[in-house]
Amino acid sequence: MGLKLLAEVSPQDLLVALAELHNHTIGYVKSMALKCAVDLGIPAAIHRRGGSATLAEIASDASVHPARLPDIKRVMELLSASGIFTAKPADQGGSGAVVYGLTTAGRFLVGYRNISPVVPFLTNPLVVSSFFSMSDWLRSEPTTAAAAAGAGSSSGSGSLFELAHGCAQAEMASKDAALNGVLNESMAADSQLFLEVVIFDKGRIFRGLSSLVDVGGGNGAGTQVIAKAFPRIKCTVLDLPHVVGQQAAAGAAGEGNLQFVAGDMFESVPSANAALLKNVLNHWGHDDCVKILARCKEAIPARNAGGKVIIIDMVRGSVLGDSKVSEMEAIQNMFMMYVNGAERDESEWKAIFSDAGFSDDYKIMPVLGPLSVIEIYP
Ligand code: SAH
């Protein structure tokens, strides 16, 4: 059988097949190279030097030991072959010296719209190690809804994270200040960038509101972008005590129209014209999403008085034919499994809206491919 297969496969196909398996199996080396580059501040060093730097300059700026120059070169070569850095000959003279620069993707790791804080979160050992027990988890019976009753405090119960670490991610973050910081800074960086895009492209969704509650709004960095752009909207950030407790206790009013409330979105949501849920529902299963939306519905006025919920999340399957985007959707959807969340297509969203008692004439507004704004009405 084995020999027959070898006879049927051309050497070229065999090479491609082996390379595919190899690249899949140790694809994590790419993640680690990116984490290393960010930890060493390499994108920032290239940026500070005007957008290009030699290996020696990078090594010097990143305090890499001179004896490890050939090793940092390997990191730079991999990240140049995989779309983070550019690599060009330093001169025409064939000296072999290379100058590194930033690709469009690499430019988002520096400067004003810097999403590099996402890297320490996505490569965090607690997050990554959750996936090691996936096959055991898939063979085990899911926690029943009854066992997970009082879902607010049992968030992520029965998740891969819980199986690996004995408690849900939110509970771990409430005790582990380093993990809490990594999580909150990652969400904040992502939100600051994406909310600017949303306001630029779909700003009308916020127009006319006098108040907005950002449910699961993290440390409020994203809400602040809205509060600044729309100074007449009174913005409230609701999140768990370990995320916003200090600001809530201090009554911190960031820009005058921003306040913080520490609480549990499964219990109650502060009243406002509109509730915003950005990257929150993708952390939860269907039933929990229905519960969260039910609390939001109680917090907003009737539809004819302008009440609505704004959801910013992925809608899978809205871009066809772009393999990078399809791969991102599939990877992100599987990634969310570690906290029992999911990335959803329109039919899955529709079922949640309907079960939570919202009208079926929701509006999906694509912003960047599958990354969308959805408006739903009571
Ligand atoms: N909306 C933010 C953060 C998304 S991450 C952003 O897009 O940047 C999900 C957020 O939900 C986290 O900040 C987490 O602390 C919060 N969260 C989880 N469980 C919660 C609960 N029961 N009540 C309120 N917030 C909760």
XYZ file of C-alpha atoms and ligand atoms in Angstrom:
404
model
C 0.000 0.000 0.000
C 2.737 2.405 1.064
C 4.901 1.554 -1.918
C 1.902 1.800 -4.244
C 1.222 5.310 -2.940
C 4.828 6.284 -3.546
C 4.570 5.007 -7.118
C 1.437 7.078 -7.714
C 2.801 10.337 -6.330
C 5.295 12.354 -8.316
C 8.426 13.532 -6.493
C 7.089 17.103 -6.764
C 3.729 16.141 -5.190
C 5.530 14.161 -2.506
C 7.658 17.183 -1.652
C 4.609 19.460 -1.494
C 2.753 16.944 0.689
C 5.650 16.579 3.107
C 6.158 20.342 3.223
C 2.431 20.848 3.937
C 2.475 18.400 6.853
C 5.744 19.800 8.172
C 4.592 23.416 7.964
C 1.309 22.582 9.685
C 2.914 20.634 12.484
C 5.501 23.232 13.419
C 3.511 26.277 12.332
C 3.752 27.431 15.961
C 7.360 28.393 15.265
C 5.953 31.270 13.192
C 3.874 32.438 16.188
C 6.917 32.189 18.431
C 9.082 34.150 15.996
C 6.483 36.941 15.966
C 6.206 36.881 19.758
C 10.005 37.054 20.000
C 10.213 39.994 17.581
C 7.559 41.895 19.542
C 9.172 41.037 22.913
C 12.501 42.355 21.566
C 10.858 45.496 20.199
C 12.128 44.801 16.665
C 9.219 46.365 14.704
C 9.534 49.492 16.880
C 13.315 49.590 16.316
C 12.871 49.447 12.529
C 10.190 52.152 12.752
C 12.433 54.421 14.865
C 15.175 54.102 12.272
C 12.867 55.500 9.613
C 11.421 52.207 8.390
C 14.532 50.208 7.531
C 17.410 48.698 9.489
C 20.283 46.273 8.999
C 20.641 43.133 11.051
C 23.445 44.724 13.093
C 21.253 47.771 13.861
C 18.312 45.574 14.839
C 20.510 43.388 17.033
C 22.006 46.433 18.720
C 18.631 48.145 19.333
C 17.113 44.916 20.681
C 20.140 44.186 22.909
C 20.691 40.827 21.243
C 24.004 39.306 22.319
C 26.587 39.722 19.497
C 27.279 35.973 19.563
C 23.607 35.398 18.636
C 23.606 37.444 15.450
C 23.182 34.343 13.238
C 20.203 33.308 15.390
C 18.339 36.610 15.223
C 19.012 36.447 11.465
C 16.988 33.210 11.357
C 14.074 34.929 13.110
C 14.256 37.852 10.655
C 14.415 35.498 7.668
C 11.350 33.542 8.740
C 9.305 36.672 9.456
C 10.426 38.163 6.137
C 9.365 35.015 4.298
C 6.004 35.087 6.077
C 4.777 38.633 5.558
C 5.815 40.656 8.638
C 9.104 42.171 7.467
C 10.540 42.989 4.063
C 14.144 42.022 3.242
C 16.115 43.780 0.507
C 19.818 43.788 -0.442
C 21.541 46.701 1.292
C 23.579 47.611 -1.817
C 24.094 46.693 -5.439
C 27.610 45.494 -4.720
C 26.562 41.986 -3.781
C 27.898 42.255 -0.230
C 25.037 40.037 0.887
C 23.979 42.547 3.540
C 20.224 42.864 3.963
C 18.046 45.777 5.010
C 14.818 44.902 6.791
C 11.632 46.935 6.645
C 7.985 46.597 7.693
C 5.232 45.186 5.484
C 1.713 46.644 5.768
C 1.001 43.973 8.399
C 4.245 44.822 10.209
C 3.339 48.520 10.312
C 0.382 47.660 12.565
C 2.881 46.530 15.211
C 4.200 50.077 15.722
C 3.175 53.663 16.220
C -0.260 55.080 16.735
C -2.374 52.112 15.543
C -0.262 49.517 17.250
C -1.948 46.169 17.765
C 1.186 44.424 19.018
C -0.412 43.913 22.500
C -2.562 41.244 20.806
C 0.569 39.097 20.330
C 1.397 38.458 24.040
C -2.255 37.462 24.590
C -2.597 35.078 21.649
C 0.760 33.449 22.435
C 0.265 33.418 26.213
C 1.268 30.025 27.664
C -2.037 29.707 29.563
C -3.977 30.273 26.348
C -1.777 28.113 24.121
C -1.607 25.204 26.587
C -5.441 25.093 26.721
C -5.352 23.517 23.256
C -3.184 20.578 24.284
C -6.153 18.710 25.766
C -8.497 19.274 22.831
C -8.852 15.599 21.873
C -9.744 14.616 25.477
C -12.174 17.518 25.637
C -13.861 16.487 22.377
C -14.424 12.986 23.770
C -15.858 14.235 27.060
C -19.513 15.020 27.702
C -20.245 18.771 27.703
C -21.240 20.407 30.977
C -25.031 20.616 30.988
C -26.817 23.936 31.137
C -28.178 22.942 34.571
C -24.696 22.247 35.929
C -23.600 25.611 34.610
C -26.587 27.453 36.106
C -25.879 30.987 37.224
C -23.811 31.344 34.097
C -22.444 34.768 34.975
C -20.073 33.438 37.536
C -19.491 30.143 35.738
C -18.328 31.827 32.541
C -16.317 29.477 30.328
C -17.348 26.523 32.458
C -16.389 23.223 30.846
C -14.078 25.018 28.409
C -10.682 23.864 27.163
C -9.143 26.564 29.369
C -10.931 25.160 32.418
C -9.971 21.567 31.613
C -6.318 22.615 31.315
C -6.134 25.017 34.266
C -8.959 24.096 36.634
C -10.827 27.391 36.379
C -12.308 29.646 33.703
C -10.140 32.324 32.097
C -12.066 35.207 33.735
C -11.601 33.639 37.176
C -7.887 33.163 36.525
C -7.618 36.786 35.323
C -9.324 38.014 38.503
C -6.463 36.455 40.524
C -3.544 36.772 38.120
C -2.718 40.439 37.544
C -0.275 39.653 34.708
C -2.870 37.647 32.752
C -5.512 40.320 33.461
C -3.185 43.005 32.090
C -2.286 40.997 28.973
C -5.970 40.319 28.219
C -7.153 43.874 28.770
C -4.310 45.501 26.848
C -4.845 43.151 23.921
C -8.566 43.949 23.714
C -7.877 47.677 24.149
C -5.366 47.790 21.273
C -7.672 45.878 18.962
C -10.640 48.062 19.912
C -8.868 51.376 19.480
C -7.974 50.478 15.908
C -11.223 48.819 14.901
C -13.565 51.372 16.486
C -11.821 54.107 14.536
C -12.540 52.173 11.358
C -16.162 51.647 12.446
C -16.638 55.335 13.276
C -15.053 56.375 9.983
C -17.105 53.949 7.926
C -20.307 53.476 9.913
C -20.356 56.451 12.293
C -24.064 56.923 11.631
C -24.874 54.024 13.964
C -23.895 56.220 16.928
C -25.476 59.451 15.667
C -28.496 60.680 17.591
C -27.780 58.575 20.688
C -27.703 60.383 24.001
C -26.387 57.401 25.936
C -24.582 54.125 25.247
C -23.604 51.247 27.517
C -20.556 49.253 26.372
C -21.328 45.821 27.802
C -18.139 43.856 28.547
C -16.313 46.997 27.453
C -12.952 45.919 28.893
C -10.805 48.724 30.274
C -12.762 51.291 28.266
C -10.040 52.142 25.738
C -12.426 51.432 22.878
C -15.348 53.209 24.508
C -13.114 56.220 24.902
C -12.732 56.396 21.109
C -16.540 56.622 20.828
C -16.814 59.071 23.749
C -14.265 61.383 22.096
C -15.839 61.218 18.643
C -19.340 61.774 20.048
C -18.978 64.089 23.062
C -22.749 64.324 23.450
C -23.159 60.583 24.088
C -22.966 59.654 27.760
C -20.941 56.433 27.663
C -20.905 53.769 30.364
C -18.464 50.848 30.428
C -19.785 47.745 32.184
C -17.275 45.011 32.983
C -16.277 42.656 35.791
C -14.783 44.136 38.987
C -11.232 42.914 38.253
C -11.355 44.771 34.919
C -12.996 48.095 35.845
C -13.223 47.947 39.653
C -10.638 50.644 40.260
C -12.044 53.097 37.720
C -15.594 52.412 38.917
C -14.638 52.983 42.565
C -12.795 56.179 41.676
C -15.785 57.336 39.633
C -13.255 57.957 36.869
C -14.773 60.018 34.090
C -12.186 59.718 31.319
C -13.335 62.417 28.908
C -16.190 63.806 30.963
C -18.768 61.653 29.150
C -17.305 58.279 30.136
C -18.079 56.369 33.313
C -17.355 52.872 34.598
C -19.645 50.373 36.304
C -18.358 47.121 37.823
C -20.959 44.397 37.485
C -22.146 41.198 35.820
C -23.877 41.434 32.447
C -25.787 38.231 33.254
C -27.435 40.030 36.171
C -28.143 43.519 34.906
C -27.004 46.081 32.383
C -27.146 49.847 33.096
C -29.908 51.641 31.146
C -29.006 53.512 27.947
C -30.404 54.375 24.487
C -28.263 51.641 23.013
C -26.142 48.736 24.237
C -22.864 47.885 22.516
C -21.409 44.367 22.557
C -18.016 44.327 20.887
C -16.168 41.000 20.798
C -18.239 39.783 23.715
C -20.824 37.372 22.284
C -18.100 35.419 20.458
C -16.834 34.360 23.910
C -20.103 32.560 24.693
C -22.314 29.698 23.556
C -25.795 30.204 22.104
C -27.708 30.015 25.414
C -25.421 32.467 27.195
C -25.640 34.895 24.255
C -29.433 34.755 24.559
C -29.179 35.558 28.293
C -26.786 38.483 27.705
C -29.053 39.914 24.988
C -32.085 39.544 27.266
C -30.340 41.731 29.891
C -29.456 44.249 27.153
C -33.078 44.321 26.015
C -34.152 45.264 29.527
C -31.621 48.116 29.535
C -32.771 49.871 26.341
C -35.977 51.687 25.372
C -38.550 50.364 22.871
C -37.673 50.401 19.195
C -39.904 53.387 18.432
C -37.975 55.307 21.092
C -34.676 54.465 19.354
C -33.676 51.417 21.394
C -31.142 49.101 19.776
C -28.233 46.785 20.451
C -25.067 47.251 18.388
C -22.985 44.094 18.010
C -19.454 44.297 16.628
C -18.238 40.807 15.812
C -17.452 38.444 12.982
C -20.119 37.222 10.574
C -18.557 34.201 8.922
C -19.063 33.365 5.290
C -19.698 36.899 4.065
C -16.520 36.974 1.947
C -16.126 34.153 -0.528
C -13.066 33.268 -2.553
C -10.353 34.883 -0.426
C -8.402 32.008 1.080
C -6.548 34.198 3.640
C -9.856 35.512 4.965
C -11.492 32.047 4.994
C -8.497 30.683 6.881
C -8.712 33.540 9.394
C -12.413 32.752 9.942
C -11.725 29.048 10.491
C -8.730 29.686 12.782
C -10.572 32.316 14.793
C -13.644 30.099 15.107
C -11.561 27.238 16.422
C -9.540 29.539 18.660
C -12.686 30.750 20.461
C -13.364 27.134 21.414
C -10.849 27.513 24.268
C -13.419 29.567 26.232
C -16.500 27.801 24.763
C -17.089 30.681 22.369
C -17.570 30.663 18.592
C -17.468 32.847 15.499
C -20.876 32.655 13.819
C -22.420 32.814 10.390
C -25.614 34.744 9.743
C -27.967 31.822 10.431
C -26.377 31.233 13.859
C -26.670 34.932 14.716
C -30.274 34.994 13.515
C -31.206 32.091 15.822
C -29.706 33.944 18.824
C -31.552 37.201 18.023
C -34.821 35.367 17.606
C -34.433 33.331 20.842
C -33.608 36.539 22.743
C -36.879 38.090 21.490
C -35.407 40.640 19.075
C -37.072 41.604 15.794
C -36.007 39.577 12.756
C -35.171 42.650 10.657
C -31.654 42.985 12.061
C -29.072 44.810 9.941
C -25.647 43.329 9.160
C -23.148 45.946 7.977
C -19.803 44.472 6.850
C -16.911 46.744 7.834
C -13.827 44.743 6.876
C -14.884 41.488 5.225
C -16.423 39.286 7.902
C -15.706 41.859 10.641
C -19.112 43.464 10.900
C -21.473 45.724 12.767
C -24.900 44.227 13.444
C -27.832 46.313 14.662
C -30.706 44.509 16.333
C -33.946 46.007 17.569
C -36.266 45.070 20.432
N -15.535 44.867 24.380
C -14.117 44.852 24.634
C -13.645 43.625 25.418
C -14.007 42.305 24.788
S -13.331 40.905 25.671
C -13.357 44.970 23.350
O -13.890 44.648 22.289
O -12.209 45.374 23.383
C -14.745 40.356 26.578
C -14.990 41.196 27.810
O -16.142 40.674 28.483
C -13.853 41.139 28.819
O -13.434 42.445 29.119
C -14.466 40.449 30.007
O -13.953 40.870 31.252
C -15.930 40.836 29.857
N -16.842 39.974 30.629
C -16.781 38.618 30.773
N -17.770 38.199 31.563
C -18.486 39.286 31.946
C -19.642 39.492 32.775
N -20.251 38.440 33.355
N -20.101 40.752 32.945
C -19.462 41.813 32.342
N -18.385 41.688 31.544
C -17.888 40.443 31.354
